Amino acid sequence: AQKVTQAQTEISVVEKEDVTLDCVYETRDTTYYLFWYKQPPSGELVFLIRRNSFDEQNEISGRYSWNFQKSTSSFNFTITASQVVDSAVYFCALSAYSGGYQKVTFGIGTKLQVIP
Amino acid sequence: NAGVMQNPRHLVRRRGQEARLRCSPMKGHSHVYWYRQLPEEGLKFMVYLQKENIIDESGMPKERFSAEFPKEGPSILRIQQVVRGDSAAYFCASSPPPAGEKTQYFGPGTRLLVL
């Protein structure tokens, strides 16, 4: 069984602060993929990143960075110098090959509020 | 290349009515997935379909819910005799073959409100 835990349900930061969103996952599969999605107030899901289980290199994209630690089953997401436009719900997700396709399990999301 | 399309974006139904949600996958994608997001919750898998086949419906409620993905046309998620608890956002995602493709691309969702 797969499980994704996002322990922080809500976070508030002041603009320009850095913020880290935590994600811990459980799976018995050796090959799996991890994702982060952003859901702004408008409601759509915006894909941010996909990482496979064999690639533990950290990734940076502009103000966003991701830290994948297989040893602790964590895939944390950091926003540097946060902006009001970063206010959204962020979902961590895990997919593994099961029954012939990639089955995706989502965490419950972390609501980030960036205060101007 | 248009993304995944869902319509309607918002749907209001009275208790007991039927709701039909449509999803047009991205061009070239033959795999469709439906997820439900209840208020203040994450997305929960409902059903996975390929053209004309239901592959996995383990997340779908046993009664009142059905899904199809015909040879031609969009995938349809149908909810009969809606109840207030069906109020949620319903997201569709698609992926290309083969079945092991890793990334599912999501549509904008349909927000269903049952009065």
PDB file of C-alpha atoms in Angstrom:
ATOM      1  CA  ALA A   1       0.000   0.000   0.000  1.00  0.00           C
ATOM      2  CA  GLN A   2       1.142   3.523  -0.729  1.00  0.00           C
ATOM      3  CA  LYS A   3       0.855   6.441   1.629  1.00  0.00           C
ATOM      4  CA  VAL A   4       1.822  10.095   1.453  1.00  0.00           C
ATOM      5  CA  THR A   5       1.921  12.218   4.582  1.00  0.00           C
ATOM      6  CA  GLN A   6       1.976  15.988   4.559  1.00  0.00           C
ATOM      7  CA  ALA A   7       2.049  16.808   8.245  1.00  0.00           C
ATOM      8  CA  GLN A   8       1.694  20.565   7.793  1.00  0.00           C
ATOM      9  CA  THR A   9      -1.906  21.355   6.954  1.00  0.00           C
ATOM     10  CA  GLU A  10      -1.430  25.137   6.907  1.00  0.00           C
ATOM     11  CA  ILE A  11       1.594  27.402   6.865  1.00  0.00           C
ATOM     12  CA  SER A  12       1.715  31.184   6.908  1.00  0.00           C
ATOM     13  CA  VAL A  13       4.841  33.142   6.057  1.00  0.00           C
ATOM     14  CA  VAL A  14       5.609  36.748   5.385  1.00  0.00           C
ATOM     15  CA  GLU A  15       6.608  37.650   1.864  1.00  0.00           C
ATOM     16  CA  LYS A  16      10.296  37.075   1.075  1.00  0.00           C
ATOM     17  CA  GLU A  17      10.687  34.439   3.760  1.00  0.00           C
ATOM     18  CA  ASP A  18      11.807  30.943   2.767  1.00  0.00           C
ATOM     19  CA  VAL A  19       9.414  28.097   3.452  1.00  0.00           C
ATOM     20  CA  THR A  20       9.765  24.309   3.322  1.00  0.00           C
ATOM     21  CA  LEU A  21       6.856  21.986   2.771  1.00  0.00           C
ATOM     22  CA  ASP A  22       7.380  18.489   4.113  1.00  0.00           C
ATOM     23  CA  CYS A  23       6.404  15.248   2.431  1.00  0.00           C
ATOM     24  CA  VAL A  24       6.990  11.739   3.750  1.00  0.00           C
ATOM     25  CA  TYR A  25       5.964   8.690   1.784  1.00  0.00           C
ATOM     26  CA  GLU A  26       5.602   4.942   2.211  1.00  0.00           C
ATOM     27  CA  THR A  27       5.799   2.314  -0.469  1.00  0.00           C
ATOM     28  CA  ARG A  28       7.068  -1.226  -0.850  1.00  0.00           C
ATOM     29  CA  ASP A  29       7.941  -0.684  -4.481  1.00  0.00           C
ATOM     30  CA  THR A  30      11.551  -0.158  -5.432  1.00  0.00           C
ATOM     31  CA  THR A  31      10.629   1.846  -8.508  1.00  0.00           C
ATOM     32  CA  TYR A  32       8.324   4.767  -7.965  1.00  0.00           C
ATOM     33  CA  TYR A  33       7.819   8.408  -8.807  1.00  0.00           C
ATOM     34  CA  LEU A  34       7.269  11.431  -6.641  1.00  0.00           C
ATOM     35  CA  PHE A  35       5.448  14.581  -7.647  1.00  0.00           C
ATOM     36  CA  TRP A  36       4.553  17.999  -6.396  1.00  0.00           C
ATOM     37  CA  TYR A  37       1.470  19.829  -7.652  1.00  0.00           C
ATOM     38  CA  LYS A  38       0.266  23.333  -6.918  1.00  0.00           C
ATOM     39  CA  GLN A  39      -3.430  24.159  -6.615  1.00  0.00           C
ATOM     40  CA  PRO A  40      -3.960  27.930  -6.644  1.00  0.00           C
ATOM     41  CA  PRO A  41      -7.239  29.483  -5.459  1.00  0.00           C
ATOM     42  CA  SER A  42      -8.605  29.133  -8.992  1.00  0.00           C
ATOM     43  CA  GLY A  43      -8.640  25.387  -8.395  1.00  0.00           C
ATOM     44  CA  GLU A  44      -6.674  23.818 -11.228  1.00  0.00           C
ATOM     45  CA  LEU A  45      -3.759  21.476 -10.587  1.00  0.00           C
ATOM     46  CA  VAL A  46      -0.403  22.673 -11.794  1.00  0.00           C
ATOM     47  CA  PHE A  47       2.342  20.109 -12.225  1.00  0.00           C
ATOM     48  CA  LEU A  48       5.625  21.245 -10.640  1.00  0.00           C
ATOM     49  CA  ILE A  49       8.037  18.332 -10.622  1.00  0.00           C
ATOM     50  CA  ARG A  50       8.428  14.594 -11.064  1.00  0.00           C
ATOM     51  CA  ARG A  51      11.272  12.646  -9.567  1.00  0.00           C
ATOM     52  CA  ASN A  52      11.989   8.924  -9.965  1.00  0.00           C
ATOM     53  CA  SER A  53      13.204   6.746  -7.112  1.00  0.00           C
ATOM     54  CA  PHE A  54      16.625   6.204  -8.641  1.00  0.00           C
ATOM     55  CA  ASP A  55      17.465   9.842  -8.921  1.00  0.00           C
ATOM     56  CA  GLU A  56      18.275  11.410  -5.571  1.00  0.00           C
ATOM     57  CA  GLN A  57      19.813  14.519  -7.011  1.00  0.00           C
ATOM     58  CA  ASN A  58      18.262  17.622  -5.611  1.00  0.00           C
ATOM     59  CA  GLU A  59      16.690  19.943  -8.116  1.00  0.00           C
ATOM     60  CA  ILE A  60      16.396  23.689  -8.311  1.00  0.00           C
ATOM     61  CA  SER A  61      14.090  25.609 -10.583  1.00  0.00           C
ATOM     62  CA  GLY A  62      14.156  29.322  -9.986  1.00  0.00           C
ATOM     63  CA  ARG A  63      12.910  29.937  -6.445  1.00  0.00           C
ATOM     64  CA  TYR A  64      11.785  26.325  -6.086  1.00  0.00           C
ATOM     65  CA  SER A  65      13.984  23.481  -4.886  1.00  0.00           C
ATOM     66  CA  TRP A  66      13.340  19.897  -3.958  1.00  0.00           C
ATOM     67  CA  ASN A  67      15.214  17.650  -1.558  1.00  0.00           C
ATOM     68  CA  PHE A  68      14.734  13.919  -2.102  1.00  0.00           C
ATOM     69  CA  GLN A  69      16.093  11.718   0.679  1.00  0.00           C
ATOM     70  CA  LYS A  70      15.444   8.056   0.126  1.00  0.00           C
ATOM     71  CA  SER A  71      16.927   7.129   3.509  1.00  0.00           C
ATOM     72  CA  THR A  72      14.171   9.057   5.293  1.00  0.00           C
ATOM     73  CA  SER A  73      11.501   8.562   2.587  1.00  0.00           C
ATOM     74  CA  SER A  74      11.094  12.290   2.251  1.00  0.00           C
ATOM     75  CA  PHE A  75      10.633  14.629  -0.678  1.00  0.00           C
ATOM     76  CA  ASN A  76      10.562  18.151   0.683  1.00  0.00           C
ATOM     77  CA  PHE A  77       9.838  21.293  -1.278  1.00  0.00           C
ATOM     78  CA  THR A  78      11.383  24.676  -0.510  1.00  0.00           C
ATOM     79  CA  ILE A  79      10.287  28.036  -1.844  1.00  0.00           C
ATOM     80  CA  THR A  80      12.926  30.717  -1.497  1.00  0.00           C
ATOM     81  CA  ALA A  81      11.956  34.364  -1.105  1.00  0.00           C
ATOM     82  CA  SER A  82       8.252  33.561  -1.119  1.00  0.00           C
ATOM     83  CA  GLN A  83       5.801  35.769  -2.986  1.00  0.00           C
ATOM     84  CA  VAL A  84       2.080  36.347  -2.595  1.00  0.00           C
ATOM     85  CA  VAL A  85       1.500  34.449  -5.857  1.00  0.00           C
ATOM     86  CA  ASP A  86       2.890  31.354  -4.142  1.00  0.00           C
ATOM     87  CA  SER A  87      -0.222  31.221  -1.959  1.00  0.00           C
ATOM     88  CA  ALA A  88      -1.867  27.928  -2.831  1.00  0.00           C
ATOM     89  CA  VAL A  89      -2.401  24.378  -1.680  1.00  0.00           C
ATOM     90  CA  TYR A  90       0.551  22.160  -2.497  1.00  0.00           C
ATOM     91  CA  PHE A  91       0.128  18.425  -2.969  1.00  0.00           C
ATOM     92  CA  CYS A  92       2.815  15.799  -2.784  1.00  0.00           C
ATOM     93  CA  ALA A  93       2.034  12.587  -4.657  1.00  0.00           C
ATOM     94  CA  LEU A  94       3.526   9.147  -5.163  1.00  0.00           C
ATOM     95  CA  SER A  95       3.003   6.766  -8.038  1.00  0.00           C
ATOM     96  CA  ALA A  96       4.092   3.198  -8.435  1.00  0.00           C
ATOM     97  CA  TYR A  97       3.435   0.591 -11.056  1.00  0.00           C
ATOM     98  CA  SER A  98       0.515  -1.485  -9.874  1.00  0.00           C
ATOM     99  CA  GLY A  99      -1.824  -3.694 -11.877  1.00  0.00           C
ATOM    100  CA  GLY A 100      -0.410  -2.510 -15.157  1.00  0.00           C
ATOM    101  CA  TYR A 101      -0.377   1.236 -14.651  1.00  0.00           C
ATOM    102  CA  GLN A 102       0.959   4.020 -12.493  1.00  0.00           C
ATOM    103  CA  LYS A 103      -1.339   4.371  -9.502  1.00  0.00           C
ATOM    104  CA  VAL A 104      -1.083   7.816  -7.921  1.00  0.00           C
ATOM    105  CA  THR A 105      -1.611   8.511  -4.243  1.00  0.00           C
ATOM    106  CA  PHE A 106      -1.902  12.098  -3.051  1.00  0.00           C
ATOM    107  CA  GLY A 107      -1.198  13.648   0.321  1.00  0.00           C
ATOM    108  CA  ILE A 108      -3.899  15.829   1.855  1.00  0.00           C
ATOM    109  CA  GLY A 109      -2.078  18.985   0.877  1.00  0.00           C
ATOM    110  CA  THR A 110      -0.409  21.899   2.639  1.00  0.00           C
ATOM    111  CA  LYS A 111      -2.112  25.254   2.402  1.00  0.00           C
ATOM    112  CA  LEU A 112       0.489  27.988   2.090  1.00  0.00           C
ATOM    113  CA  GLN A 113      -0.436  31.579   2.752  1.00  0.00           C
ATOM    114  CA  VAL A 114       2.106  34.240   1.916  1.00  0.00           C
ATOM    115  CA  ILE A 115       1.321  37.499   3.662  1.00  0.00           C
ATOM    116  CA  PRO A 116       2.420  40.714   1.986  1.00  0.00           C
TER     117      PRO A 116
ATOM    118  CA  ASN B   1      -1.473  20.883 -28.164  1.00  0.00           C
ATOM    119  CA  ALA B   2      -4.470  21.483 -25.947  1.00  0.00           C
ATOM    120  CA  GLY B   3      -4.368  20.143 -22.433  1.00  0.00           C
ATOM    121  CA  VAL B   4      -6.923  17.949 -20.760  1.00  0.00           C
ATOM    122  CA  MET B   5     -10.367  19.503 -21.103  1.00  0.00           C
ATOM    123  CA  GLN B   6     -13.173  19.100 -18.645  1.00  0.00           C
ATOM    124  CA  ASN B   7     -16.678  20.402 -18.851  1.00  0.00           C
ATOM    125  CA  PRO B   8     -18.612  21.804 -17.334  1.00  0.00           C
ATOM    126  CA  ARG B   9     -16.292  23.630 -14.965  1.00  0.00           C
ATOM    127  CA  HIS B  10     -19.112  24.148 -12.503  1.00  0.00           C
ATOM    128  CA  LEU B  11     -22.249  22.083 -12.148  1.00  0.00           C
ATOM    129  CA  VAL B  12     -25.156  22.597  -9.779  1.00  0.00           C
ATOM    130  CA  ARG B  13     -27.639  19.814  -9.226  1.00  0.00           C
ATOM    131  CA  ARG B  14     -30.508  19.209  -6.827  1.00  0.00           C
ATOM    132  CA  ARG B  15     -30.613  16.059  -4.775  1.00  0.00           C
ATOM    133  CA  GLY B  16     -31.859  13.136  -6.841  1.00  0.00           C
ATOM    134  CA  GLN B  17     -30.775  14.528 -10.198  1.00  0.00           C
ATOM    135  CA  GLU B  18     -28.079  13.099 -12.435  1.00  0.00           C
ATOM    136  CA  ALA B  19     -24.669  14.670 -12.978  1.00  0.00           C
ATOM    137  CA  ARG B  20     -22.607  14.046 -16.117  1.00  0.00           C
ATOM    138  CA  LEU B  21     -19.001  15.138 -16.132  1.00  0.00           C
ATOM    139  CA  ARG B  22     -16.973  15.081 -19.322  1.00  0.00           C
ATOM    140  CA  CYS B  23     -13.274  14.739 -19.890  1.00  0.00           C
ATOM    141  CA  SER B  24     -11.411  15.030 -23.167  1.00  0.00           C
ATOM    142  CA  PRO B  25      -7.858  13.747 -22.779  1.00  0.00           C
ATOM    143  CA  MET B  26      -4.848  15.304 -24.375  1.00  0.00           C
ATOM    144  CA  LYS B  27      -4.265  14.406 -27.995  1.00  0.00           C
ATOM    145  CA  GLY B  28      -2.640  11.009 -28.287  1.00  0.00           C
ATOM    146  CA  HIS B  29      -3.566  10.008 -24.748  1.00  0.00           C
ATOM    147  CA  SER B  30      -5.586   6.830 -24.437  1.00  0.00           C
ATOM    148  CA  HIS B  31      -5.559   6.487 -20.657  1.00  0.00           C
ATOM    149  CA  VAL B  32      -7.967   8.427 -18.463  1.00  0.00           C
ATOM    150  CA  TYR B  33      -8.146   8.644 -14.686  1.00  0.00           C
ATOM    151  CA  TRP B  34     -10.814  10.228 -12.502  1.00  0.00           C
ATOM    152  CA  TYR B  35     -10.135  11.618  -9.046  1.00  0.00           C
ATOM    153  CA  ARG B  36     -12.399  13.216  -6.471  1.00  0.00           C
ATOM    154  CA  GLN B  37     -11.384  15.993  -4.134  1.00  0.00           C
ATOM    155  CA  LEU B  38     -13.720  16.491  -1.204  1.00  0.00           C
ATOM    156  CA  PRO B  39     -13.604  19.890   0.525  1.00  0.00           C
ATOM    157  CA  GLU B  40     -10.372  20.422   2.453  1.00  0.00           C
ATOM    158  CA  GLU B  41      -8.995  17.050   1.329  1.00  0.00           C
ATOM    159  CA  GLY B  42      -6.513  15.658  -1.165  1.00  0.00           C
ATOM    160  CA  LEU B  43      -7.382  13.898  -4.370  1.00  0.00           C
ATOM    161  CA  LYS B  44      -8.626  10.333  -4.160  1.00  0.00           C
ATOM    162  CA  PHE B  45      -8.404   7.928  -7.079  1.00  0.00           C
ATOM    163  CA  MET B  46     -11.733   6.744  -8.426  1.00  0.00           C
ATOM    164  CA  VAL B  47     -11.308   4.927 -11.718  1.00  0.00           C
ATOM    165  CA  TYR B  48      -8.840   4.250 -14.528  1.00  0.00           C
ATOM    166  CA  LEU B  49     -10.046   3.666 -18.071  1.00  0.00           C
ATOM    167  CA  GLN B  50      -8.589   2.937 -21.443  1.00  0.00           C
ATOM    168  CA  LYS B  51     -10.591   3.252 -24.633  1.00  0.00           C
ATOM    169  CA  GLU B  52     -13.742   1.163 -24.172  1.00  0.00           C
ATOM    170  CA  ASN B  53     -12.373  -0.562 -21.073  1.00  0.00           C
ATOM    171  CA  ILE B  54     -12.521   0.006 -17.343  1.00  0.00           C
ATOM    172  CA  ILE B  55      -9.181  -1.142 -15.990  1.00  0.00           C
ATOM    173  CA  ASP B  56      -9.455  -0.287 -12.301  1.00  0.00           C
ATOM    174  CA  GLU B  57     -12.554   1.042 -10.559  1.00  0.00           C
ATOM    175  CA  SER B  58     -11.459   0.220  -7.036  1.00  0.00           C
ATOM    176  CA  GLY B  59     -11.926   3.790  -5.873  1.00  0.00           C
ATOM    177  CA  MET B  60     -15.402   4.246  -7.233  1.00  0.00           C
ATOM    178  CA  PRO B  61     -18.439   4.033  -4.941  1.00  0.00           C
ATOM    179  CA  LYS B  62     -20.353   0.854  -5.729  1.00  0.00           C
ATOM    180  CA  GLU B  63     -23.683   2.560  -6.267  1.00  0.00           C
ATOM    181  CA  ARG B  64     -24.795   5.511  -8.350  1.00  0.00           C
ATOM    182  CA  PHE B  65     -21.369   6.123  -9.933  1.00  0.00           C
ATOM    183  CA  SER B  66     -20.302   4.906 -13.348  1.00  0.00           C
ATOM    184  CA  ALA B  67     -17.643   5.823 -15.868  1.00  0.00           C
ATOM    185  CA  GLU B  68     -17.028   5.178 -19.512  1.00  0.00           C
ATOM    186  CA  PHE B  69     -14.494   6.051 -22.163  1.00  0.00           C
ATOM    187  CA  PRO B  70     -16.004   5.214 -25.550  1.00  0.00           C
ATOM    188  CA  LYS B  71     -14.111   4.653 -28.757  1.00  0.00           C
ATOM    189  CA  GLU B  72     -15.170   8.090 -29.920  1.00  0.00           C
ATOM    190  CA  GLY B  73     -15.765  11.089 -27.740  1.00  0.00           C
ATOM    191  CA  PRO B  74     -14.887  12.106 -24.216  1.00  0.00           C
ATOM    192  CA  SER B  75     -14.792  10.065 -21.065  1.00  0.00           C
ATOM    193  CA  ILE B  76     -17.929  10.473 -18.957  1.00  0.00           C
ATOM    194  CA  LEU B  77     -18.268  10.205 -15.211  1.00  0.00           C
ATOM    195  CA  ARG B  78     -21.917   9.793 -14.348  1.00  0.00           C
ATOM    196  CA  ILE B  79     -23.443  10.190 -10.922  1.00  0.00           C
ATOM    197  CA  GLN B  80     -27.057   9.173 -10.575  1.00  0.00           C
ATOM    198  CA  GLN B  81     -29.413  10.438  -7.880  1.00  0.00           C
ATOM    199  CA  VAL B  82     -26.862  12.831  -6.462  1.00  0.00           C
ATOM    200  CA  VAL B  83     -26.700  13.504  -2.731  1.00  0.00           C
ATOM    201  CA  ARG B  84     -25.140  16.424  -0.837  1.00  0.00           C
ATOM    202  CA  GLY B  85     -22.079  14.302  -0.037  1.00  0.00           C
ATOM    203  CA  ASP B  86     -21.267  14.122  -3.746  1.00  0.00           C
ATOM    204  CA  SER B  87     -20.395  17.820  -3.704  1.00  0.00           C
ATOM    205  CA  ALA B  88     -16.726  17.904  -4.591  1.00  0.00           C
ATOM    206  CA  ALA B  89     -14.230  18.758  -7.292  1.00  0.00           C
ATOM    207  CA  TYR B  90     -13.806  15.990  -9.833  1.00  0.00           C
ATOM    208  CA  PHE B  91     -10.529  15.924 -11.697  1.00  0.00           C
ATOM    209  CA  CYS B  92      -9.707  14.002 -14.806  1.00  0.00           C
ATOM    210  CA  ALA B  93      -6.163  13.146 -15.831  1.00  0.00           C
ATOM    211  CA  SER B  94      -4.775  11.509 -18.934  1.00  0.00           C
ATOM    212  CA  SER B  95      -1.570   9.837 -19.984  1.00  0.00           C
ATOM    213  CA  PRO B  96      -0.253   8.415 -23.236  1.00  0.00           C
ATOM    214  CA  PRO B  97       0.432   4.747 -23.897  1.00  0.00           C
ATOM    215  CA  PRO B  98       2.134   2.554 -22.930  1.00  0.00           C
ATOM    216  CA  ALA B  99       0.423   1.951 -19.632  1.00  0.00           C
ATOM    217  CA  GLY B 100       3.619   2.509 -17.720  1.00  0.00           C
ATOM    218  CA  GLU B 101       3.824   6.189 -18.592  1.00  0.00           C
ATOM    219  CA  LYS B 102       4.685   8.049 -15.471  1.00  0.00           C
ATOM    220  CA  THR B 103       3.059  11.446 -15.564  1.00  0.00           C
ATOM    221  CA  GLN B 104      -0.632  12.070 -15.530  1.00  0.00           C
ATOM    222  CA  TYR B 105      -1.732  15.433 -16.850  1.00  0.00           C
ATOM    223  CA  PHE B 106      -4.685  16.941 -15.052  1.00  0.00           C
ATOM    224  CA  GLY B 107      -7.634  18.902 -16.321  1.00  0.00           C
ATOM    225  CA  PRO B 108      -9.009  21.986 -14.557  1.00  0.00           C
ATOM    226  CA  GLY B 109     -11.653  19.999 -12.704  1.00  0.00           C
ATOM    227  CA  THR B 110     -15.439  20.123 -12.476  1.00  0.00           C
ATOM    228  CA  ARG B 111     -16.868  21.533  -9.288  1.00  0.00           C
ATOM    229  CA  LEU B 112     -20.121  19.806  -8.464  1.00  0.00           C
ATOM    230  CA  LEU B 113     -22.473  21.390  -5.972  1.00  0.00           C
ATOM    231  CA  VAL B 114     -25.505  19.453  -4.840  1.00  0.00           C
ATOM    232  CA  LEU B 115     -28.254  21.541  -3.308  1.00  0.00           C
TER     233      LEU B 115
END
